[in-house]
Amino acid sequence: MNTFFLTTPIYYVNSHPHLGHAYTTIVADAMTRFQRLMGRDAIFITGTDEHGDKIVQAAEKAGQEVGAFSTVISAEFRALWPQLNTRPAAFIRTTDPEHKRLVQEFLHRVHAAGDIYFGEYSGHYCYGCERFYTDKELEGGLCPQHQVKPDFISEKNYFFRMSRHQEWLTRHIRDNPDFIQPERYRTEVLTLLDSGILDDLCISRPKTRLTWGIELPFDSRYVCYVWFDALLSYISAIGGVGSAGYERYWPQAQHLVAKDILKPHAIFWPTMLRAGGVPLYRRLNVHGYWLTRETKMSKSLGNIVTPLDMAARYGLDAFRYFLLREMHFGSDANFSEEGLVARLNADLANDLGNLFSRVLSMVSRYCAGAVPAPAGDTDLESALKDLALECLANFQALFDAYRFSQALESLWELVRALNKYVDSAAPWTLAKKGDAKRLGTVLYTLLECMRKTALHLWPVMPEKAEDMYRQLGLVFQADTVLLPREKESFGLLNAGLPLPAPVSLFPRVD
Ligand code: ME8
């Protein structure tokens, strides 16, 4: 089946959505739109992660009951996505009853299969990370992530026999180079596995310490560890194991996360799936951090960028474009408003915006506002068309591989070539000479390449792409357009089509 299924992390409700969350969800949305244009039945899902100590503490700090607190923040995430023009097919909360049922069924299955045992454990527990640290892992006695002293806790708990899965998981990652991408994260996971330190995973918390969680089906004195609960949301969101949604989408499942949660996705999750008798996901895609002034953006550090402020100030699509263009998927990137404005002016106002306004105003002036008919290519057009097809083929291959920045760079190679072509073909001279045939060829070639450009930009800038289509006299219909043919042929734009009066698409920002 030609399906595509992508998940974002389900975000913790201990803090308000910020640029980091917006980036992952916008990437998921752009990728899903791209796959739809490639002809696939493509969806992405998102949601909120609501159980565990971290959320209880945030609710206490806010002076609210934890359930009510989670509902409010979860609703904030849910309301944000349409405002960023991202369209998840499902929004899952880990407090949803169907999700709880799935987690309990899954725990029951793994327990019955003998992969869960009861044992004593002591260690340094960091509430921020929701995990135990060994002496060796601490840095100067502090949690390496949060730089706080963990509590030393000793208690009886349930453990998942994760260590027994080390061998096949290592083999699976070795044999399937695509399983974890980009390569550096695959290497990181293999290095971790090769060091042979895969422990069993503590998957319970005694209710004496934490009640805000899903009760273990085989011991009502305990709730489930938040990660064992959260990861299963990827399956409950599509209806649970065996459902129609599961049959349709799970075989193509891909995950999208930042590097902070590489280990749970690369190690906990595949071993959980194997233990529960569920086929593994296909691919884990890992991106880097957005930094502000060289440090990771996070609520505790107080250097948050609010996505809606940026969208309101510079336009949503310009913001989406910036995020995908600026970050090389896999590496960290710096966020600054100066950087955003510079890109907006250079790429959007100058390169793309100028191309549209120059060409459209010439069509309006020289061709009575209708798409002219082409009449035979010269070497100039042949070279331009070769370049266009090459750029579009590159764009498609790179975008499909999550290399968004390079994909857009490739598309801009075309945009810049089109601007150069305007200069060298000089339609104004042809108009003055009364060479209607050549003028028709030049302007038609430009309009057709602009249509292709707009179409390829739709995943990243949906509203602007639709505006561009309107400017070209067309109505954008995502479900009827397929990208593959666009890198092979020209001429889908019909001559004679009347165009509306040109408007400025990307005004400069000062
Ligand atoms: O980890 N740069 O939730 P979370 C880039 N609930 N991306 C960032 C970012 C930054 N500075 N900050 C956050 C959790 N993100 C768990 C996930 S999944 C079963 C459970 C994005 O709210 C990025 O996608 O801490 C990162 O992986 C995620 O938010 C972490 O969100």
Tab-separated table of N, CA and C in Angstrom, residues 122-188:
chain	number	residue	atom	x	y	z
A	122	SER	N	18.082	0.455	43.548
A	122	SER	CA	18.416	1.740	44.152
A	122	SER	C	19.292	2.523	43.194
A	123	GLY	N	19.145	3.820	43.251
A	123	GLY	CA	19.927	4.648	42.346
A	123	GLY	C	19.625	6.113	42.569
A	124	HIS	N	20.318	6.933	41.810
A	124	HIS	CA	20.141	8.388	41.916
A	124	HIS	C	19.044	8.786	40.941
A	125	TYR	N	17.955	9.302	41.468
A	125	TYR	CA	16.801	9.579	40.611
A	125	TYR	C	16.697	11.065	40.304
A	126	CYS	N	16.696	11.402	39.005
A	126	CYS	CA	16.513	12.805	38.617
A	126	CYS	C	15.066	12.988	38.164
A	127	TYR	N	14.361	13.878	38.816
A	127	TYR	CA	12.948	14.107	38.481
A	127	TYR	C	12.786	14.755	37.113
A	128	GLY	N	13.736	15.612	36.773
A	128	GLY	CA	13.669	16.279	35.456
A	128	GLY	C	13.739	15.262	34.336
A	129	CYS	N	14.631	14.282	34.467
A	129	CYS	CA	14.819	13.269	33.416
A	129	CYS	C	13.855	12.108	33.576
A	130	GLU	N	13.231	11.988	34.744
A	130	GLU	CA	12.376	10.847	35.050
A	130	GLU	C	13.157	9.553	34.929
A	131	ARG	N	14.390	9.538	35.420
A	131	ARG	CA	15.139	8.285	35.336
A	131	ARG	C	16.217	8.204	36.408
A	132	PHE	N	16.669	6.973	36.623
A	132	PHE	CA	17.758	6.732	37.564
A	132	PHE	C	19.098	6.914	36.861
A	133	TYR	N	20.068	7.423	37.628
A	133	TYR	CA	21.442	7.487	37.131
A	133	TYR	C	22.336	6.615	37.999
A	134	THR	N	23.342	6.003	37.370
A	134	THR	CA	24.344	5.277	38.149
A	134	THR	C	25.400	6.289	38.601
A	135	ASP	N	26.234	5.887	39.581
A	135	ASP	CA	27.304	6.777	40.065
A	135	ASP	C	28.152	7.289	38.907
A	136	LYS	N	28.469	6.354	38.012
A	136	LYS	CA	29.354	6.678	36.885
A	136	LYS	C	28.774	7.757	35.975
A	137	GLU	N	27.449	7.713	35.813
A	137	GLU	CA	26.818	8.639	34.862
A	137	GLU	C	26.723	10.074	35.400
A	138	LEU	N	26.764	10.225	36.727
A	138	LEU	CA	26.639	11.573	37.292
A	138	LEU	C	27.909	12.384	37.008
A	139	GLU	N	27.729	13.676	36.919
A	139	GLU	CA	28.905	14.538	36.717
A	139	GLU	C	29.095	15.385	37.966
A	140	GLY	N	30.127	15.067	38.720
A	140	GLY	CA	30.360	15.757	39.994
A	140	GLY	C	29.161	15.602	40.932
A	141	GLY	N	28.534	14.430	40.885
A	141	GLY	CA	27.392	14.168	41.757
A	141	GLY	C	26.083	14.763	41.246
A	142	LEU	N	26.132	15.435	40.096
A	142	LEU	CA	24.925	16.092	39.576
A	142	LEU	C	24.407	15.408	38.317
A	143	CYS	N	23.120	15.573	38.058
A	143	CYS	CA	22.540	15.059	36.817
A	143	CYS	C	23.176	15.804	35.642
A	144	PRO	N	23.707	15.071	34.646
A	144	PRO	CA	24.396	15.735	33.537
A	144	PRO	C	23.481	16.624	32.682
A	145	GLN	N	22.182	16.331	32.697
A	145	GLN	CA	21.235	17.127	31.901
A	145	GLN	C	20.823	18.401	32.621
A	146	HIS	N	20.487	18.231	33.918
A	146	HIS	CA	19.855	19.344	34.640
A	146	HIS	C	20.755	20.036	35.650
A	147	GLN	N	21.943	19.465	35.869
A	147	GLN	CA	22.888	20.048	36.828
A	147	GLN	C	22.292	20.209	38.225
A	148	VAL	N	21.446	19.251	38.609
A	148	VAL	CA	20.935	19.263	39.982
A	148	VAL	C	21.285	17.927	40.642
A	149	LYS	N	21.307	17.936	41.989
A	149	LYS	CA	21.652	16.708	42.700
A	149	LYS	C	20.430	15.784	42.718
A	150	PRO	N	20.561	14.572	42.185
A	150	PRO	CA	19.409	13.658	42.199
A	150	PRO	C	19.153	13.124	43.609
A	151	ASP	N	17.933	12.587	43.844
A	151	ASP	CA	17.619	11.951	45.130
A	151	ASP	C	18.080	10.502	45.082
A	152	PHE	N	18.637	10.015	46.179
A	152	PHE	CA	18.986	8.591	46.223
A	152	PHE	C	17.765	7.808	46.695
A	153	ILE	N	17.301	6.909	45.850
A	153	ILE	CA	16.060	6.184	46.149
A	153	ILE	C	16.329	4.688	46.090
A	154	SER	N	15.765	3.956	47.039
A	154	SER	CA	15.889	2.506	47.033
A	154	SER	C	14.494	1.923	47.180
A	155	GLU	N	14.060	1.105	46.215
A	155	GLU	CA	12.697	0.579	46.296
A	155	GLU	C	12.507	-0.645	45.425
A	156	LYS	N	11.398	-1.323	45.616
A	156	LYS	CA	11.086	-2.492	44.785
A	156	LYS	C	10.284	-2.027	43.578
A	157	ASN	N	10.616	-2.572	42.424
A	157	ASN	CA	9.955	-2.142	41.192
A	157	ASN	C	9.889	-3.260	40.178
A	158	TYR	N	9.146	-3.001	39.111
A	158	TYR	CA	9.088	-3.938	37.987
A	158	TYR	C	10.098	-3.515	36.925
A	159	PHE	N	10.690	-4.545	36.317
A	159	PHE	CA	11.720	-4.285	35.306
A	159	PHE	C	11.389	-4.987	33.999
A	160	PHE	N	11.683	-4.298	32.932
A	160	PHE	CA	11.544	-4.884	31.595
A	160	PHE	C	12.916	-5.441	31.208
A	161	ARG	N	12.943	-6.697	30.772
A	161	ARG	CA	14.227	-7.334	30.437
A	161	ARG	C	14.787	-6.786	29.116
A	162	MET	N	15.178	-5.535	29.158
A	162	MET	CA	15.658	-4.897	27.933
A	162	MET	C	17.016	-5.472	27.521
A	163	SER	N	17.828	-5.825	28.525
A	163	SER	CA	19.198	-6.262	28.232
A	163	SER	C	19.219	-7.482	27.309
A	164	ARG	N	18.180	-8.310	27.411
A	164	ARG	CA	18.197	-9.526	26.582
A	164	ARG	C	17.997	-9.230	25.084
A	165	HIS	N	17.633	-7.997	24.785
A	165	HIS	CA	17.380	-7.640	23.386
A	165	HIS	C	18.579	-7.021	22.675
A	166	GLN	N	19.657	-6.871	23.425
A	166	GLN	CA	20.811	-6.154	22.882
A	166	GLN	C	21.317	-6.714	21.545
A	167	GLU	N	21.401	-8.041	21.465
A	167	GLU	CA	22.061	-8.639	20.315
A	167	GLU	C	21.295	-8.438	19.007
A	168	TRP	N	20.037	-8.788	19.013
A	168	TRP	CA	19.299	-8.658	17.750
A	168	TRP	C	19.117	-7.191	17.374
A	169	LEU	N	18.975	-6.310	18.385
A	169	LEU	CA	18.792	-4.893	18.070
A	169	LEU	C	20.044	-4.343	17.379
A	170	THR	N	21.196	-4.703	17.906
A	170	THR	CA	22.452	-4.273	17.294
A	170	THR	C	22.514	-4.755	15.841
A	171	ARG	N	22.142	-6.012	15.669
A	171	ARG	CA	22.178	-6.585	14.313
A	171	ARG	C	21.189	-5.850	13.391
A	172	HIS	N	20.027	-5.593	13.925
A	172	HIS	CA	18.994	-4.917	13.118
A	172	HIS	C	19.482	-3.539	12.656
A	173	ILE	N	20.101	-2.800	13.551
A	173	ILE	CA	20.569	-1.455	13.206
A	173	ILE	C	21.722	-1.539	12.204
A	174	ARG	N	22.594	-2.533	12.395
A	174	ARG	CA	23.703	-2.740	11.437
A	174	ARG	C	23.163	-3.092	10.058
A	175	ASP	N	22.196	-4.005	10.008
A	175	ASP	CA	21.700	-4.514	8.722
A	175	ASP	C	20.782	-3.534	8.004
A	176	ASN	N	20.250	-2.552	8.730
A	176	ASN	CA	19.291	-1.618	8.123
A	176	ASN	C	19.778	-0.180	8.283
A	177	PRO	N	20.645	0.239	7.385
A	177	PRO	CA	21.275	1.570	7.514
A	177	PRO	C	20.252	2.705	7.612
A	178	ASP	N	19.048	2.446	7.136
A	178	ASP	CA	18.016	3.484	7.146
A	178	ASP	C	17.225	3.555	8.449
A	179	PHE	N	17.455	2.599	9.327
A	179	PHE	CA	16.618	2.498	10.531
A	179	PHE	C	16.744	3.743	11.412
A	180	ILE	N	17.958	4.268	11.523
A	180	ILE	CA	18.168	5.508	12.280
A	180	ILE	C	18.945	6.470	11.389
A	181	GLN	N	18.405	7.656	11.199
A	181	GLN	CA	18.992	8.646	10.305
A	181	GLN	C	18.993	10.020	10.953
A	182	PRO	N	19.883	10.960	10.660
A	182	PRO	CA	21.099	10.782	9.873
A	182	PRO	C	22.121	9.847	10.546
A	183	GLU	N	23.090	9.493	9.739
A	183	GLU	CA	24.107	8.499	10.097
A	183	GLU	C	24.743	8.710	11.481
A	184	ARG	N	25.015	9.980	11.828
A	184	ARG	CA	25.732	10.221	13.093
A	184	ARG	C	24.958	9.662	14.298
A	185	TYR	N	23.620	9.687	14.206
A	185	TYR	CA	22.826	9.190	15.339
A	185	TYR	C	22.794	7.670	15.352
A	186	ARG	N	22.849	7.099	14.148
A	186	ARG	CA	22.922	5.646	14.047
A	186	ARG	C	24.230	5.187	14.696
A	187	THR	N	25.314	5.887	14.367
A	187	THR	CA	26.616	5.554	14.933
A	187	THR	C	26.580	5.696	16.451
A	188	GLU	N	25.944	6.770	16.915
A	188	GLU	CA	25.870	7.013	18.362
A	188	GLU	C	25.172	5.854	19.075
